[in-house]
Coordinates of C-alpha atoms and ligand atoms in Angstrom, one line a residue:
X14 CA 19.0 28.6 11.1
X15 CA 17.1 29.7 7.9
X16 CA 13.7 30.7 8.3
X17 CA 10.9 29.6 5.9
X18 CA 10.7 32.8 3.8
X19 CA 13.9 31.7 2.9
X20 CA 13.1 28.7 1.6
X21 CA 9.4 29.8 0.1
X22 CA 8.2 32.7 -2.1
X23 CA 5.9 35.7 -0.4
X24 CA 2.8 33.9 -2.5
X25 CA 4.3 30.3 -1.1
X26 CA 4.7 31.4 2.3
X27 CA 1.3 31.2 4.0
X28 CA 0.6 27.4 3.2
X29 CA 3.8 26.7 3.8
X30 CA 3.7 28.1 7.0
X31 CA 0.2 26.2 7.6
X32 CA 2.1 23.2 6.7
X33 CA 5.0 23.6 9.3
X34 CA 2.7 24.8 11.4
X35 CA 0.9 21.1 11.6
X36 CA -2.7 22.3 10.0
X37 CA -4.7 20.4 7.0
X38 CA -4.7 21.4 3.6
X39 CA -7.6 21.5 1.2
X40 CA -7.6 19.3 -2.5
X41 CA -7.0 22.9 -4.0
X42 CA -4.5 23.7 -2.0
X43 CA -2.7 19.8 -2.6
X44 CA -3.1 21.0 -6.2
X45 CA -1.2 23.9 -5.3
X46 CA 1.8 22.1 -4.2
X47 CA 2.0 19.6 -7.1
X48 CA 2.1 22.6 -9.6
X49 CA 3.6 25.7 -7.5
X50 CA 6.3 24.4 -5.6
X51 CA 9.8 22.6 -6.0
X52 CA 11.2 19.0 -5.5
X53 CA 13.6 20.9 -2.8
X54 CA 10.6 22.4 -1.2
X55 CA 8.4 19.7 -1.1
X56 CA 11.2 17.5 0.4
X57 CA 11.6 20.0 3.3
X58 CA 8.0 19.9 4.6
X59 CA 7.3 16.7 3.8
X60 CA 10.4 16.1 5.9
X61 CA 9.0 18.5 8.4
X62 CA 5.7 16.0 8.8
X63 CA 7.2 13.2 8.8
X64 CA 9.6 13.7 11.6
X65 CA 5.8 15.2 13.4
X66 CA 4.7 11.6 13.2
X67 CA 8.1 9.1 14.0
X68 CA 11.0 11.5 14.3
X69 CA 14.1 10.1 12.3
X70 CA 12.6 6.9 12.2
X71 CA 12.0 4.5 9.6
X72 CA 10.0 1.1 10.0
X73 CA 10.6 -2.2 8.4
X74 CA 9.2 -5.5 9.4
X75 CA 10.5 -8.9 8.5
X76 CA 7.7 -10.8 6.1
X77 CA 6.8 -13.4 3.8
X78 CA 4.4 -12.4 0.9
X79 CA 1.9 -15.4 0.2
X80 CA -0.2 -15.5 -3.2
X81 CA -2.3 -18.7 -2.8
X82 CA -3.2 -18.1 -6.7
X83 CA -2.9 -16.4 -10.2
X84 CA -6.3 -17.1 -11.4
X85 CA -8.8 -14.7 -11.2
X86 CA -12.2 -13.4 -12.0
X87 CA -11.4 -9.8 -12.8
X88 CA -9.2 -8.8 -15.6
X89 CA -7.4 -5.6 -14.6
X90 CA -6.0 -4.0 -17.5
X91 CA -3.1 -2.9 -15.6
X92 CA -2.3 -6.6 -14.2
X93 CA 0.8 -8.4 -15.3
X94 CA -0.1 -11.2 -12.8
X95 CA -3.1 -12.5 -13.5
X96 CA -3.2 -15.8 -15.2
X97 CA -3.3 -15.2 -19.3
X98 CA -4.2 -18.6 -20.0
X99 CA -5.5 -22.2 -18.3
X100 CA -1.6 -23.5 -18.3
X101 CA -0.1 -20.2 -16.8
X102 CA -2.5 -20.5 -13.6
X103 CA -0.9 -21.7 -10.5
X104 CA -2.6 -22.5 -6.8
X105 CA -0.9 -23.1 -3.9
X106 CA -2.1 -25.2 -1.5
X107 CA -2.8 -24.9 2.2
X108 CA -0.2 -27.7 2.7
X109 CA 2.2 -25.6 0.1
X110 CA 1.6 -22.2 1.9
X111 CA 2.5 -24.2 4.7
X112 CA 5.6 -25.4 3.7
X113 CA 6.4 -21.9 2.3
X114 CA 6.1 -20.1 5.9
X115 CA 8.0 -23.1 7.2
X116 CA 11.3 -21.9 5.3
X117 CA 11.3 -18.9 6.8
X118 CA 9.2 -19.2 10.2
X119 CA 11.9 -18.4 12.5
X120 CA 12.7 -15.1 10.8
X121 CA 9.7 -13.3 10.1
X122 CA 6.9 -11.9 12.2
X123 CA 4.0 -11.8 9.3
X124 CA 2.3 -13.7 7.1
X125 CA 0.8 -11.5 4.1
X126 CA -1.7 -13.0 2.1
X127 CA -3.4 -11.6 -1.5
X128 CA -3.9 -12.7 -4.6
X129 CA -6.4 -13.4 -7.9
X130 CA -9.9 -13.7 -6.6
X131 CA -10.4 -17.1 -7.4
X132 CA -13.9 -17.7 -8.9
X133 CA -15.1 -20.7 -5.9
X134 CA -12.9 -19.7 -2.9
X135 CA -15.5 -18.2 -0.4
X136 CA -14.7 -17.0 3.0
X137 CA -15.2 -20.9 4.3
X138 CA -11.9 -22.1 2.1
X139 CA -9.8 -18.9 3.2
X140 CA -11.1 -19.5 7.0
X141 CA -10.1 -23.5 7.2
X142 CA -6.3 -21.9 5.0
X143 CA -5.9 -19.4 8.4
X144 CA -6.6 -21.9 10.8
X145 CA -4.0 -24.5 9.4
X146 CA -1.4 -21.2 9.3
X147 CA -2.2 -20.1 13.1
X148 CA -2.1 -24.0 14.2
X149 CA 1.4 -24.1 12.4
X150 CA 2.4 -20.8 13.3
X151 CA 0.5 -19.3 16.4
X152 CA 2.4 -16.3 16.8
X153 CA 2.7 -15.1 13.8
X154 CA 0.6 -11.7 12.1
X155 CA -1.6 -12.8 9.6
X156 CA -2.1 -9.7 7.4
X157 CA -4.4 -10.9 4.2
X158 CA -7.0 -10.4 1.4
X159 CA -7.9 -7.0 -0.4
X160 CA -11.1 -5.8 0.2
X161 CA -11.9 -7.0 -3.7
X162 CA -11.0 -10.7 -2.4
X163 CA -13.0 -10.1 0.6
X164 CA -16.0 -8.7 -1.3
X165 CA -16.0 -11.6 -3.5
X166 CA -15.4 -14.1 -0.9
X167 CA -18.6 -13.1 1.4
X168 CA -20.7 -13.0 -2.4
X169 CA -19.8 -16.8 -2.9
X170 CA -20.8 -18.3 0.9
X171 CA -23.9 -15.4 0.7
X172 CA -22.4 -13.4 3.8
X173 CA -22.7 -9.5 4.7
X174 CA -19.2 -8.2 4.7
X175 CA -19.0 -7.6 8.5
X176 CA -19.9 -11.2 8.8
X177 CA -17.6 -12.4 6.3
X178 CA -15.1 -10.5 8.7
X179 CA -15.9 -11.6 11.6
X180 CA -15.1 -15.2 10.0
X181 CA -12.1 -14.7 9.1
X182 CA -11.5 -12.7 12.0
X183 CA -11.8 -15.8 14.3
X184 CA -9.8 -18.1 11.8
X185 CA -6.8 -16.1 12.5
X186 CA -7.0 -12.9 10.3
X187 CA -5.6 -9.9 12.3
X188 CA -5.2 -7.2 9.9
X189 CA -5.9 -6.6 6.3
X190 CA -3.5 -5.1 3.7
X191 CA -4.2 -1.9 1.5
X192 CA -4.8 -3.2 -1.9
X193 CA -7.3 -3.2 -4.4
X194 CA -8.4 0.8 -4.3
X195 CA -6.6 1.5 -7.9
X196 CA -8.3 5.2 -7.9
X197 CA -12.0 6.0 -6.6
X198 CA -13.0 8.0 -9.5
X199 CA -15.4 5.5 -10.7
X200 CA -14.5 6.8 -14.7
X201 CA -10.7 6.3 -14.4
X202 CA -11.9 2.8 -12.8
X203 CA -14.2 1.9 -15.4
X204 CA -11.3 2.6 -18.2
X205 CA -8.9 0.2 -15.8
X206 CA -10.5 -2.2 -14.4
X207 CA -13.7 -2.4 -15.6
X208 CA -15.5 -5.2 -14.1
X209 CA -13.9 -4.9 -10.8
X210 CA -16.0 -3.4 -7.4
X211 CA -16.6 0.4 -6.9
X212 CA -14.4 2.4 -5.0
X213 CA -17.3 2.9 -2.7
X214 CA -16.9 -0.8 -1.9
X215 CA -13.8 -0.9 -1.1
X216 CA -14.0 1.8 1.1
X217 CA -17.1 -0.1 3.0
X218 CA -15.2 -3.2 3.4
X219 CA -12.5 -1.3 5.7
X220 CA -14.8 0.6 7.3
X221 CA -16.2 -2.8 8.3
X222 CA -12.9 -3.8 8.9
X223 CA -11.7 -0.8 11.2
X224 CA -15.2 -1.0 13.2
X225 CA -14.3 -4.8 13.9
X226 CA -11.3 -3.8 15.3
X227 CA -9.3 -5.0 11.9
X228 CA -6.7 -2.0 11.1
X229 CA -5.7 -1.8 7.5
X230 CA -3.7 0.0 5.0
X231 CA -4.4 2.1 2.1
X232 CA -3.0 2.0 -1.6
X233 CA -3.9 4.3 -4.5
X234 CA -2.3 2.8 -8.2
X235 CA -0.8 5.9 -9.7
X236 CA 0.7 7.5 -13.0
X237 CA -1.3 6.2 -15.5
X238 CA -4.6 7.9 -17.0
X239 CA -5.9 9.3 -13.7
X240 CA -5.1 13.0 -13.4
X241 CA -3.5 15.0 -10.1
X242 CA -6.8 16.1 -9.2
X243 CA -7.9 12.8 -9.3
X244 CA -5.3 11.8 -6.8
X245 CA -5.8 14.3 -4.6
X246 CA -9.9 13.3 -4.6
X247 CA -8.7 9.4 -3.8
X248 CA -6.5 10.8 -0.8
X249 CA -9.2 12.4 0.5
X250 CA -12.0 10.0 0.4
X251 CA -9.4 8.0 2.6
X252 CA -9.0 10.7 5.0
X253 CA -12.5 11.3 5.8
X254 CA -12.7 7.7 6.5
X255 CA -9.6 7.3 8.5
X256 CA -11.4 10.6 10.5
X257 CA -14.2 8.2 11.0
X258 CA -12.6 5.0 11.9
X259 CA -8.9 5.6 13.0
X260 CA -8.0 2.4 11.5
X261 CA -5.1 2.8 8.7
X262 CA -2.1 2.1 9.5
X263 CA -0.4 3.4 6.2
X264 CA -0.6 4.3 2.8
X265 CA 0.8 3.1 0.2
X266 CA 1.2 4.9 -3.3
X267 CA 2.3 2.1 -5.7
X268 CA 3.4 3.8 -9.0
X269 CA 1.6 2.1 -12.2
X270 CA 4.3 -0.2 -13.9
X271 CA 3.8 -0.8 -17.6
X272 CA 5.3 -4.3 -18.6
X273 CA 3.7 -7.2 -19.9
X274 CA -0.2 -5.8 -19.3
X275 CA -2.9 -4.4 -21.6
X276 CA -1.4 -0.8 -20.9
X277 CA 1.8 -1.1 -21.6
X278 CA 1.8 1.6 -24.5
X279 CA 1.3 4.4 -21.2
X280 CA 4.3 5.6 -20.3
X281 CA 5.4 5.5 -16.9
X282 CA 5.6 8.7 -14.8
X283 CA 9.1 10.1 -14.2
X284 CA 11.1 10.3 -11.3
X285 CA 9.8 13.5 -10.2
X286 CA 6.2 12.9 -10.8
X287 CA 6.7 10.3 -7.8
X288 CA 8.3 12.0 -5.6
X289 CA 5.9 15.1 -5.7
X290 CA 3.5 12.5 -5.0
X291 CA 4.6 10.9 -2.3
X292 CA 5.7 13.8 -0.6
X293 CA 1.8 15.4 -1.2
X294 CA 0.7 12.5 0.2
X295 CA 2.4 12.6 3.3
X296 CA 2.0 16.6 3.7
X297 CA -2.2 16.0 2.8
X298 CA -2.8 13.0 4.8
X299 CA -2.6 14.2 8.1
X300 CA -4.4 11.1 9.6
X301 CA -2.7 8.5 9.0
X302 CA 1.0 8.1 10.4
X303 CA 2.7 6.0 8.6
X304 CA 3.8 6.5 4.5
X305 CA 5.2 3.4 3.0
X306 CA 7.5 2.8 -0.1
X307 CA 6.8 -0.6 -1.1
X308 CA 10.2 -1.5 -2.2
X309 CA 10.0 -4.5 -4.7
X310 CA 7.3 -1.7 -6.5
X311 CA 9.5 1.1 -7.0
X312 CA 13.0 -0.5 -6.7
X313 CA 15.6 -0.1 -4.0
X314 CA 17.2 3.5 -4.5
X315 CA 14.0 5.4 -5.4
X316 CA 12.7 3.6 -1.7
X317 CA 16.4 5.4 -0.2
X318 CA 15.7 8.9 -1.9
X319 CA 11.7 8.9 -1.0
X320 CA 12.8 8.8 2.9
X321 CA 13.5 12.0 2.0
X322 CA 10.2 12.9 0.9
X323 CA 7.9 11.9 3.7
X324 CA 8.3 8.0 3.6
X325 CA 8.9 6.4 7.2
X326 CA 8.3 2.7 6.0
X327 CA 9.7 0.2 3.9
X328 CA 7.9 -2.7 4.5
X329 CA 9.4 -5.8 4.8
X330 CA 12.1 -8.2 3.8
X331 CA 9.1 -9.8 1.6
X332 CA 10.5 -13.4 0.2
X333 CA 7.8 -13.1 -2.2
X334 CA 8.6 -16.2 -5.0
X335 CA 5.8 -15.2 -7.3
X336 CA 7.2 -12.0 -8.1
X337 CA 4.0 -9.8 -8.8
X338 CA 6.2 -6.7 -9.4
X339 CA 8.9 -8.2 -11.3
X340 CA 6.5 -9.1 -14.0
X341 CA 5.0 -5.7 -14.1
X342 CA 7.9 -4.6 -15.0
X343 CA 10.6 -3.7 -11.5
X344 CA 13.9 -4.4 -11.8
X345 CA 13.9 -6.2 -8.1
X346 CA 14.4 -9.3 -6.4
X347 CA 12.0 -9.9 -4.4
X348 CA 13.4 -10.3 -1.2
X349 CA 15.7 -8.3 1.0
X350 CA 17.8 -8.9 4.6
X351 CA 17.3 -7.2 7.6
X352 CA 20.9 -5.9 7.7
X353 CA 20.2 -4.6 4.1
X354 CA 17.3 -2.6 5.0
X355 CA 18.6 -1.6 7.5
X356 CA 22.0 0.0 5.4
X357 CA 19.8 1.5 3.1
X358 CA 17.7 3.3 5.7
X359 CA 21.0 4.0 8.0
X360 CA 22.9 5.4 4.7
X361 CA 19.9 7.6 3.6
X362 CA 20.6 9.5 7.3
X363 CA 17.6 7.8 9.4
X364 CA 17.4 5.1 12.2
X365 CA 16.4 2.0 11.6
X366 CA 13.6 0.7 13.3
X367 CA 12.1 -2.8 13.2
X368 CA 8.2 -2.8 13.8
X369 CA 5.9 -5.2 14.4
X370 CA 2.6 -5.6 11.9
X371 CA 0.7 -2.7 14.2
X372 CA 4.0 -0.4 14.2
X373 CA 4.8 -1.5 18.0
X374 CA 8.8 -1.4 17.8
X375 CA 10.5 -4.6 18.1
Ligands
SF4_481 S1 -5.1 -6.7 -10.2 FE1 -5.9 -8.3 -8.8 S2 -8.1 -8.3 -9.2 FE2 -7.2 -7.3 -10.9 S3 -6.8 -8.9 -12.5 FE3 -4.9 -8.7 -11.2 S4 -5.1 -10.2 -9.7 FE4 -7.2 -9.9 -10.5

């Protein structure tokens, strides 16, 4: 068996050897990694973590993604879903959403719910849309709403967000998904989605969330203008509150796609860009367990090859008929079978492991 001077440089060895060793790196030291240190190096420790936190394991769940509608206050430069026009908005009703879960009730274990932040539906229209879901579907998850819908939401019926929560909360909601936190860095934000909340509140709405017993995910939208320090800075700000709360579940990277939005003349990031990313990610955020490649995002081999850079999750077989990543740009279908999530985990070397919405195995 090699040992790590074998694998590191005598000026690489002592983080790497913190690293293997289990302790936390600084945002300098993160820095480090992205511009000191190989693909092949950061594969093997963020291999190393990632077997600290579920062995050879790799979770997927068996979903439907729900997006009640295209229409939407905000205007995020990046977005390639958002209604252009009056004719190209769409809104599915309760009855719909419904029907939609109904196809598929019998083979999935969550609900996922996000989409535009419509400019009248408050916290009252998305409470009465849970309740018809759990009164159709009682035992399924109900993951839903960004912490920019939720925001929005508790401004229209005039609520505080932990009382906005709390409504939902009792409706049916059990956990919330990770999107909507772009990048903190309120200048980068500014440039890409101008109107939209601060950082600050997103991070406020799942703190709220975590303290009323809500856990969550995190994302972070990468590889446009924002910079590798400015990653870093948005990883942190998530760690410090996940030392505080304990409540995400995962996090999510979701590489910036450049079709059909008002920044499609930036490139996007190569191949290895991501991968260093993810497997930063995984190495600097020691909190939270769980890394996910969201696989209609980033397409179905780079998922495969990022298991061997810290991921542990794949998220779910999706159904999701509205395509939001398809029209950014991803080359997927949006909707995979058990078995083949499970062959593409198997033949990437790992063990397939179904999970539940809180990552209790199935
Ligand atoms: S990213 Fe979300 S909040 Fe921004 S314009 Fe698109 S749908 Fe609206």
């Amino acid at each position: 068996m090699k040992t790590s001077n074998q694998y590191f440089t005598p000026q690489q060895q002592p983080l790497a050897e913190r690293i293997l060793s289990g302790q936390r790196i600084s945002e300098h030291e993160a820095l480090t990694l992205f511009s000191d240190f190989s693909i092949p190096q950061l594969s093997l420790l963020a291999t190393n973590r990632k077997r600290f936190a579920s062995q050879d394991k790799v979770f997927y769940n068996r979903n439907i993604h729900i997006e009640p509608t295209n229409i939407c206050v905000y205007n995020c430069r990046f977005c390639s879903y958002r209604a252009k026009s009056e004719t190209d908005g769409y809104i599915l009703t309760a009855e719909k959403i419904v029907e939609k879960i109904s196809s598929v009730s019998g083979n999935i274990t969550e609900v996922h719910i996000t989409g535009g932040v419509h400019p009248e539906w408050g916290i009252h229209y998305f409470a009465e849309l849970l309740k018809k879901i759990k009164h159709s579907f009682p035992q399924v998850h109900i993951k839903a709403f960004t912490a920019v819908e939720i925001a929005y939401m508790c401004k229209i019926d005039n609520l505080g967000i932990a009382e906005g929560l709390n409504i939902l909360k009792n409706a049916g909601l059990s956990s919330m998904p990770g999107g909507g936190a772009e990048i903190f860095d309120e200048l980068v934000r500014e440039k890409i989605s101008p109107e939209k909340p601060p950082g600050r509140l997103w991070l406020d709405v799942h703190r709220e969330a975590h303290k009323s017993g809500l856990a969550s995910n995190a994302t972070m939208l990468f590889g446009h203008i924002e910079t590798r320090a400015q990653r870093i800075s948005h990883m942190a700000a998530l760690r410090d509150l996940q030392d505080e709360t304990k409540g995400f579940n995962a996090f999510i990277p979701l590489k910036f796609r450049n079709m059909d939005n008002r920044m499609s003349d930036i490139p996007e990031t190569p191949i290895i860009e991501d991968l260093k990313t993810y497997s930063i990610a995984r190495i600097f955020l020691d909190n939270i367990q769980h890394l996910k490649a969201y696989w209609p995002a980033v397409g179905r081999d780079f998922a495969q090859i990022s298991l061997h850079f810290g991921v542990n999750d794949l998220d779910g077989t999706i159904n999701d008929s509205t395509s939001i990543y398809t029209r950014a740009g991803s080359n997927e279908s949006p909707a995979m079978t058990t078995t083949e999530l499970q062959r593409l985990i198997a033949e990437s070397g790992y063990i397939p492991v179904e999970r539940d919405s809180v990552y209790n195995e199935v």
